[in-house]
PDB file of C-alpha atoms in Angstrom:
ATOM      1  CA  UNK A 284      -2.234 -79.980  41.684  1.00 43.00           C
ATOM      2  CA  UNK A 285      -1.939 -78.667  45.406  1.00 43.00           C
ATOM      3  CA  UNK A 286       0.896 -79.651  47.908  1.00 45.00           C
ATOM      4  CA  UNK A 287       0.593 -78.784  51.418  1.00 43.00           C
ATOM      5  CA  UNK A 288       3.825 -79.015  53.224  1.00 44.00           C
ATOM      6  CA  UNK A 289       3.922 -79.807  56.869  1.00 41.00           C
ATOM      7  CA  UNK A 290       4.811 -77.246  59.599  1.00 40.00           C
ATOM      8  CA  UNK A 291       8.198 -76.532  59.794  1.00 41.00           C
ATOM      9  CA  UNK A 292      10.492 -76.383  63.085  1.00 44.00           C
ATOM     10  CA  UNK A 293      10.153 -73.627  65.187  1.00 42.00           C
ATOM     11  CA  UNK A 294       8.811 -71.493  62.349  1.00 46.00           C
ATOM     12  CA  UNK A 295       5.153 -72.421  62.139  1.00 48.00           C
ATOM     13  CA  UNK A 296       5.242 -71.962  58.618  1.00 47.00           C
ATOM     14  CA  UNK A 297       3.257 -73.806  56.024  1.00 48.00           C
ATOM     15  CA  UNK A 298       4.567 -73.742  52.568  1.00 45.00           C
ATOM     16  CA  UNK A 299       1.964 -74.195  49.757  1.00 47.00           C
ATOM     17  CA  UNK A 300       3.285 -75.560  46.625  1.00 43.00           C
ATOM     18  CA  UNK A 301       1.393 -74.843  43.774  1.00 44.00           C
ATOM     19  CA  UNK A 302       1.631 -76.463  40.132  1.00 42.00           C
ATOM     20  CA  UNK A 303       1.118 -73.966  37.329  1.00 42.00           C
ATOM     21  CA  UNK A 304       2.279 -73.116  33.953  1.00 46.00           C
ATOM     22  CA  UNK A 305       4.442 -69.689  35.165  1.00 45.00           C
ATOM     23  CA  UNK A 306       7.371 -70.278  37.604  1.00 47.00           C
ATOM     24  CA  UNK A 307       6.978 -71.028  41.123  1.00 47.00           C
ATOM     25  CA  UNK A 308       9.545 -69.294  43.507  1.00 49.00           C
ATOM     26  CA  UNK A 309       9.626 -71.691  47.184  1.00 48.00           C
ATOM     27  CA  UNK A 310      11.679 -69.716  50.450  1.00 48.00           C
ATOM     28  CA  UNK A 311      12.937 -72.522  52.353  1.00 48.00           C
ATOM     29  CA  UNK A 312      13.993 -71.608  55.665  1.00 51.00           C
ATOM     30  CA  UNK A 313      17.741 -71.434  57.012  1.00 49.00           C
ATOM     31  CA  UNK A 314      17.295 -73.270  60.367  1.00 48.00           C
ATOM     32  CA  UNK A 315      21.054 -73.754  61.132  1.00 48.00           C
ATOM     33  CA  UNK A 316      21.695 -69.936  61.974  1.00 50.00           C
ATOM     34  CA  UNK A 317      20.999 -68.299  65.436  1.00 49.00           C
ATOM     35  CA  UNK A 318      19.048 -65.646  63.363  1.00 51.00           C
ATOM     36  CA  UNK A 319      16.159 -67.758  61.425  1.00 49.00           C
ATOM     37  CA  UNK A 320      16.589 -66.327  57.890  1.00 49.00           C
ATOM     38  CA  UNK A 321      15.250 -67.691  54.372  1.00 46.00           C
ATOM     39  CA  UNK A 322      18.537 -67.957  52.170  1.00 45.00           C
ATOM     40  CA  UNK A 323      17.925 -70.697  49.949  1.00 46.00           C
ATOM     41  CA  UNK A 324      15.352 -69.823  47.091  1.00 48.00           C
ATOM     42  CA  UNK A 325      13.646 -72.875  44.935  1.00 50.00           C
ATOM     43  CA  UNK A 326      12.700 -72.366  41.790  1.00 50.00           C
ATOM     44  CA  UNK A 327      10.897 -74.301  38.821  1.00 48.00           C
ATOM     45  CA  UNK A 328      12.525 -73.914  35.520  1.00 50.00           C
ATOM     46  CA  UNK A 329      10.444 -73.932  32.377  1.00 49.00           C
ATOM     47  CA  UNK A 330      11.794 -77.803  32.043  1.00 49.00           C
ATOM     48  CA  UNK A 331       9.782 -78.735  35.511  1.00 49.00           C
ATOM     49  CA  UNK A 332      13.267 -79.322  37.095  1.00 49.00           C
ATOM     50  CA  UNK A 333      13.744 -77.547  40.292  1.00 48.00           C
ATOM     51  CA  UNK A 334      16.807 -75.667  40.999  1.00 49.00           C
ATOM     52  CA  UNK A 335      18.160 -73.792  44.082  1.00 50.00           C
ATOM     53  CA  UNK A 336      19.536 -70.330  43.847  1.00 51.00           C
ATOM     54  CA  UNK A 337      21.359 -68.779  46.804  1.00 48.00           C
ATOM     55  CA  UNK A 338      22.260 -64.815  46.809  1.00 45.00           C
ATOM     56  CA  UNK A 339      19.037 -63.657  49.069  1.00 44.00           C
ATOM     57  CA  UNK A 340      18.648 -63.658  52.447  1.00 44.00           C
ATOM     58  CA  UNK A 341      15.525 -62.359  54.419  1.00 45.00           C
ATOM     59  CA  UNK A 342      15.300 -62.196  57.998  1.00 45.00           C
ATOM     60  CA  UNK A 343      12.635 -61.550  60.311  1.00 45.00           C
ATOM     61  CA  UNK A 344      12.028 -57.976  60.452  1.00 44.00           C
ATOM     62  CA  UNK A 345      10.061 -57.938  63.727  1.00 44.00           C
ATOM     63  CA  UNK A 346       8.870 -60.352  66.261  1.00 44.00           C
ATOM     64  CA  UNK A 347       5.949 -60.086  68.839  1.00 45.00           C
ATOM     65  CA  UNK A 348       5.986 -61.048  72.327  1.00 42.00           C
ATOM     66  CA  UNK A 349       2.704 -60.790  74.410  1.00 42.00           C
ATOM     67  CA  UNK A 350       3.404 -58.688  77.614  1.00 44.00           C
ATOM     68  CA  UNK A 351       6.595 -57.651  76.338  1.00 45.00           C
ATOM     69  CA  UNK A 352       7.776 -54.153  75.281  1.00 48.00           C
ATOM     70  CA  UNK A 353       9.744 -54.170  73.022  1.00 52.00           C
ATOM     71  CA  UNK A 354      11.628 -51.201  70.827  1.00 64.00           C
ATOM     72  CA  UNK A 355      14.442 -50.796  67.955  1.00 65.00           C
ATOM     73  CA  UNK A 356      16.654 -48.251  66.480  1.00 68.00           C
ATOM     74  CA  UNK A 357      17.718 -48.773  62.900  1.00 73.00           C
ATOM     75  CA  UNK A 358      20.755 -47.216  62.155  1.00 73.00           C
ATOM     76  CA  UNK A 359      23.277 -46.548  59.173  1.00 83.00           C
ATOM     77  CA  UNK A 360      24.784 -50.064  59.402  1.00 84.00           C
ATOM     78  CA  UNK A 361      23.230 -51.751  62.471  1.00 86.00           C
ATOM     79  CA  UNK A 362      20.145 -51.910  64.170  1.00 88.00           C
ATOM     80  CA  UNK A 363      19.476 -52.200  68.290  1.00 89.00           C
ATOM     81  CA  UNK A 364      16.954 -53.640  69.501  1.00 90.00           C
ATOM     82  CA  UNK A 365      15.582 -52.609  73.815  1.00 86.00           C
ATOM     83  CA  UNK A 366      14.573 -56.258  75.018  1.00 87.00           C
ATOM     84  CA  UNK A 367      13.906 -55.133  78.303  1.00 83.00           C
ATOM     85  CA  UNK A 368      14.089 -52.124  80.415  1.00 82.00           C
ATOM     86  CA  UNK A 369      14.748 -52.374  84.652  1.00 79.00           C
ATOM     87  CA  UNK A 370      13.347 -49.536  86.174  1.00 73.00           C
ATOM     88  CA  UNK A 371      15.649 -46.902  85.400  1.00 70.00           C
ATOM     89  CA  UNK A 372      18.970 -48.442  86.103  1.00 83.00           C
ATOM     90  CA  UNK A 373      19.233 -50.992  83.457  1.00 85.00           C
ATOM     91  CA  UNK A 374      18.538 -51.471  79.834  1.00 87.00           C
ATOM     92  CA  UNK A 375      19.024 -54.740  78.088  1.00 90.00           C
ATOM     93  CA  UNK A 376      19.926 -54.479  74.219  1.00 91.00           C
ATOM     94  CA  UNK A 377      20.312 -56.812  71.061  1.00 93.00           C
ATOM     95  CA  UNK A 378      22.544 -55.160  68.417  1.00 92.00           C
ATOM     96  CA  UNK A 379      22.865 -56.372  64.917  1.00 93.00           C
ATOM     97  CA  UNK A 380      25.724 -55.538  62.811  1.00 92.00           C
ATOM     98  CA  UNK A 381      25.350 -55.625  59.155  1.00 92.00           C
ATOM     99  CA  UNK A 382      27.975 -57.640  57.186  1.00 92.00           C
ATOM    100  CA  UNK A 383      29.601 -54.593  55.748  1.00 92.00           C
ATOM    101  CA  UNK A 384      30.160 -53.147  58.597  1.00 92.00           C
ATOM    102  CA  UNK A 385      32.259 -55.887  60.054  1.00 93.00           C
ATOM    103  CA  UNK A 386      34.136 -55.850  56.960  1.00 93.00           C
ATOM    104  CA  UNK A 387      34.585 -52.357  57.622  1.00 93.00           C
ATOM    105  CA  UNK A 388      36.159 -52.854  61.749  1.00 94.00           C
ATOM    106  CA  UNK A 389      37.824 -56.169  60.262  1.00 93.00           C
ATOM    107  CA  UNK A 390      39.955 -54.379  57.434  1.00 92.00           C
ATOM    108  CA  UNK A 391      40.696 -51.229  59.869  1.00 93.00           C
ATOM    109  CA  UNK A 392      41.917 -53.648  62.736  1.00 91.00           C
ATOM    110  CA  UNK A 393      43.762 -56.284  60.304  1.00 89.00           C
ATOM    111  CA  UNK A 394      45.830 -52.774  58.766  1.00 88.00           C
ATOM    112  CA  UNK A 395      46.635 -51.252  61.919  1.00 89.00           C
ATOM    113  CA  UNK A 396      47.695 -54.767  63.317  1.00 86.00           C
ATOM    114  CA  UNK A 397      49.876 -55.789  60.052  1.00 82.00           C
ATOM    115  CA  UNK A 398      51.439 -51.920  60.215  1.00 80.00           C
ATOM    116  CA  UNK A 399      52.457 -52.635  63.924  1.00 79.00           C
ATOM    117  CA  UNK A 400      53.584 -56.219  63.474  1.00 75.00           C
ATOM    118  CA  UNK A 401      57.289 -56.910  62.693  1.00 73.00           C
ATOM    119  CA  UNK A 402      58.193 -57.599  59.435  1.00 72.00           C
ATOM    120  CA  UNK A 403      59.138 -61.539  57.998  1.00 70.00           C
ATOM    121  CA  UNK A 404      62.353 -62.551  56.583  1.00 74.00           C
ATOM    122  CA  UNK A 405      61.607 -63.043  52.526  1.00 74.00           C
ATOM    123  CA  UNK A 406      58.628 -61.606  51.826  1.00 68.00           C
ATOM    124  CA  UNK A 407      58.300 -57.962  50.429  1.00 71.00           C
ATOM    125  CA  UNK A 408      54.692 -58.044  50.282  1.00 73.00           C
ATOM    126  CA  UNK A 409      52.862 -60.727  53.135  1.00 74.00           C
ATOM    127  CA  UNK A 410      49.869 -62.717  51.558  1.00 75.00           C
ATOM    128  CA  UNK A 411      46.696 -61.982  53.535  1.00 78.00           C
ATOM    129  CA  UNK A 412      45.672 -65.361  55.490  1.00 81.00           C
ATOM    130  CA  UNK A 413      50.001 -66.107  56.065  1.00 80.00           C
ATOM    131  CA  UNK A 414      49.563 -62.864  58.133  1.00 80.00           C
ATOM    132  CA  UNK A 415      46.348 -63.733  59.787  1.00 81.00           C
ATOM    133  CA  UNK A 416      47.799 -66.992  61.036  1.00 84.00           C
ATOM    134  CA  UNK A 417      50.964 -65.108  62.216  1.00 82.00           C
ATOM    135  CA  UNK A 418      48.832 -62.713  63.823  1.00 84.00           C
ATOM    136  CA  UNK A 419      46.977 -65.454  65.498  1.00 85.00           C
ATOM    137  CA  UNK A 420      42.868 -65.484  63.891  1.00 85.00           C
ATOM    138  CA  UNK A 421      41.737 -65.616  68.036  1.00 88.00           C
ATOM    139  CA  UNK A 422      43.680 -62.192  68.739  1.00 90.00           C
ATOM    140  CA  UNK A 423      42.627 -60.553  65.613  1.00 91.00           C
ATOM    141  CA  UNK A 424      39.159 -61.215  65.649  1.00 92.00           C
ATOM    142  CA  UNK A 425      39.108 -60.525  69.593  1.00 92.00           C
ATOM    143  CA  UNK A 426      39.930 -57.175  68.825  1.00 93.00           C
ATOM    144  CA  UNK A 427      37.717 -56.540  65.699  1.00 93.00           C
ATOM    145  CA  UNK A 428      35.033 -57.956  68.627  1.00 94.00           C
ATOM    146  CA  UNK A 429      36.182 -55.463  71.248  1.00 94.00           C
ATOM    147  CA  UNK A 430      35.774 -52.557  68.436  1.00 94.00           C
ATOM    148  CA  UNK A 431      32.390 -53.657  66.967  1.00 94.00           C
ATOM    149  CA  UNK A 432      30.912 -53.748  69.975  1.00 93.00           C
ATOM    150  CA  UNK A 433      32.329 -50.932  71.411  1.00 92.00           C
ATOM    151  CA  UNK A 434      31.598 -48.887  68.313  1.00 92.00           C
ATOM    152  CA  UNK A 435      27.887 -50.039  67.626  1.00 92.00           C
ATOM    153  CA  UNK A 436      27.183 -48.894  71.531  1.00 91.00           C
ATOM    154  CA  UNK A 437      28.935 -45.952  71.915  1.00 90.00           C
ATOM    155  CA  UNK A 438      26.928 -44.401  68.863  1.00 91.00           C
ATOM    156  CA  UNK A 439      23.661 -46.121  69.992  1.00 90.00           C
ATOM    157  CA  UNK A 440      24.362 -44.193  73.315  1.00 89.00           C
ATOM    158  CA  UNK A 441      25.433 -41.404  71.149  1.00 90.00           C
ATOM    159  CA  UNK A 442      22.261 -40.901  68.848  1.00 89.00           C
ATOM    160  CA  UNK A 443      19.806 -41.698  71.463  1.00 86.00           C
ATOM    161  CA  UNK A 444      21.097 -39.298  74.120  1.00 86.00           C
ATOM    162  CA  UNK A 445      21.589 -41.812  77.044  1.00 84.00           C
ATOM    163  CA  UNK A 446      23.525 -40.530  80.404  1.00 87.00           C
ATOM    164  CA  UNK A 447      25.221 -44.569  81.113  1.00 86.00           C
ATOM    165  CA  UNK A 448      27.909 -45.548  83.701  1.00 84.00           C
ATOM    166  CA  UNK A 449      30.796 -46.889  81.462  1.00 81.00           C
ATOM    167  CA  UNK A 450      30.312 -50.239  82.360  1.00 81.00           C
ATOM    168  CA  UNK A 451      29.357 -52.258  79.593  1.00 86.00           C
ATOM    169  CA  UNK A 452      28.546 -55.551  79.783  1.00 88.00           C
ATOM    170  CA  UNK A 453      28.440 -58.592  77.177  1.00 91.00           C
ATOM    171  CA  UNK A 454      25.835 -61.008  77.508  1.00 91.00           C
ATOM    172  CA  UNK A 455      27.670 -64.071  75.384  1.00 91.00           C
ATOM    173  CA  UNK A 456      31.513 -65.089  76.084  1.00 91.00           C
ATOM    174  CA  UNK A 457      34.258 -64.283  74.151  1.00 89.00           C
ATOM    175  CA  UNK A 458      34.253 -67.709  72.974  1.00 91.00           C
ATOM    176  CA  UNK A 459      30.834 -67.262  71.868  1.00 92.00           C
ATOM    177  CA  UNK A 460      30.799 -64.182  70.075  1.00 92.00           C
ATOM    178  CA  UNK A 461      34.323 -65.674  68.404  1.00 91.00           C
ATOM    179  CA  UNK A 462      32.557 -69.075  67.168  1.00 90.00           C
ATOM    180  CA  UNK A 463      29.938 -66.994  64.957  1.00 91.00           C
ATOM    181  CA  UNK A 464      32.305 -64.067  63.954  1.00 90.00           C
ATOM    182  CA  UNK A 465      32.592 -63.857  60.280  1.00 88.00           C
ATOM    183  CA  UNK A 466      33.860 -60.058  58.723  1.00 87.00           C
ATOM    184  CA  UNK A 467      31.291 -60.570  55.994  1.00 87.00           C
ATOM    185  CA  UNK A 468      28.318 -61.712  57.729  1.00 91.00           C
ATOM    186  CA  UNK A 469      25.560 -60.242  60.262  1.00 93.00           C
ATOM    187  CA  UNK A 470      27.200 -59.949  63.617  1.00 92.00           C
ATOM    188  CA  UNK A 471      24.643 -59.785  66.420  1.00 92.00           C
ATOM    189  CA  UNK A 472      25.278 -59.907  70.494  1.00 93.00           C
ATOM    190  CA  UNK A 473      23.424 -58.654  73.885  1.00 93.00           C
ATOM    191  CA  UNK A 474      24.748 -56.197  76.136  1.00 91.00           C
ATOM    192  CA  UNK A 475      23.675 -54.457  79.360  1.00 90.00           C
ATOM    193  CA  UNK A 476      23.789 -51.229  79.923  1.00 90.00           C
ATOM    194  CA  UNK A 477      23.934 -49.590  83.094  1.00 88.00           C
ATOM    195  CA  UNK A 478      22.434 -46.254  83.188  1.00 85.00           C
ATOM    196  CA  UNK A 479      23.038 -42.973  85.329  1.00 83.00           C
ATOM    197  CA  UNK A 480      20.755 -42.190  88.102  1.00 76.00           C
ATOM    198  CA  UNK A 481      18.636 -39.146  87.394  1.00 68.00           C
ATOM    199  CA  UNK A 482      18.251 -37.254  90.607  1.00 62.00           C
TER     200      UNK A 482
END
């Protein structure tokens, strides 16, 4: 027995379902993320009853543009993407942090903000999320922002031996970046980066 499954949205995937007697393993797509990604894996016990399993997540690894340019830099714990390139004054990027690094910036930035914070009445030892509400959440993750950002670029500038003007510039608001922020997850934002003038 053959099911065909009908294109998905903005995908263009078509899933073929096949009946046999070994286990069948279906990726179904993660639509509700900025970054497409297949987190939610199907699979047919040795009942027939399906059952999802979460724990993997694959995202695109490249995409194709005709006309388009396009190059990437993979490093330790993020990768940068060049989505386009003005003459030789500007250079558009796409940087994606990796979940671990975010935790990283996130756990530096909470410390140094707790150590610097005046103490509470009562408590010897602060539990974690009382001190990220008395911190304020917006102020705490605006700076682990700031660093990740600032971080990830100065070592892509770094690595790949770029002469820039220090202006840096975000493409996404603060409010933005701050709605998708998570320290665990995949972090990902464009910037601009102006570049020196070679004479």
């Amino acid at each position: 027995m053959e099911i065909v499954a009908a294109k998905t949205l903005c995908l263009g995937l078509n899933l073929k379902l096949i009946s046999h007697k070994h286990p069948v393993v279906v990726f179904t797509p993660n639509l509700t993320r900025k970054i497409p990604s297949f987190s939610h894996q199907m699979r047919c016990g040795t009942q027939g009853f399906w059952r999802r399993e979460n724990g993997r997540s694959f995202t695109p690894v490249a995409a194709v543009v005709s006309g388009v340019e396009v190059s990437s830099s993979r490093f330790k714990d993020f990768t940068v993407m060049i989505t386009s390139k003005e003459e030789d004054q500007e250079l558009k990027i796409r940087v994606e942090v990796s979940g671990a690094k975010t935790r990283a910036i996130f756990e530096d930035v909470f410390k140094k903000m707790v150590t610097a914070a005046q103490p509470i009445p009562g408590f010897r030892r602060i539990p974690r999320d009382i001190l990220l509400e008395v911190l304020g959440p917006s102020k705490v993750y605006k700076e682990v922002i700031k660093k990740v950002i600032n971080s990830t670029v100065s070592e892509y500038v770094d690595k790949e031996g770029l002469k820039v003007i220090k202006d840096l510039r975000v493409e996404q608001s603060f409010e933005d970046l701050e709605d998708v922020f998570e320290p665990d997850e995949k972090f990902s934002f464009d910037a601009v980066i102006q570049l020196q003038q070679t004479t």
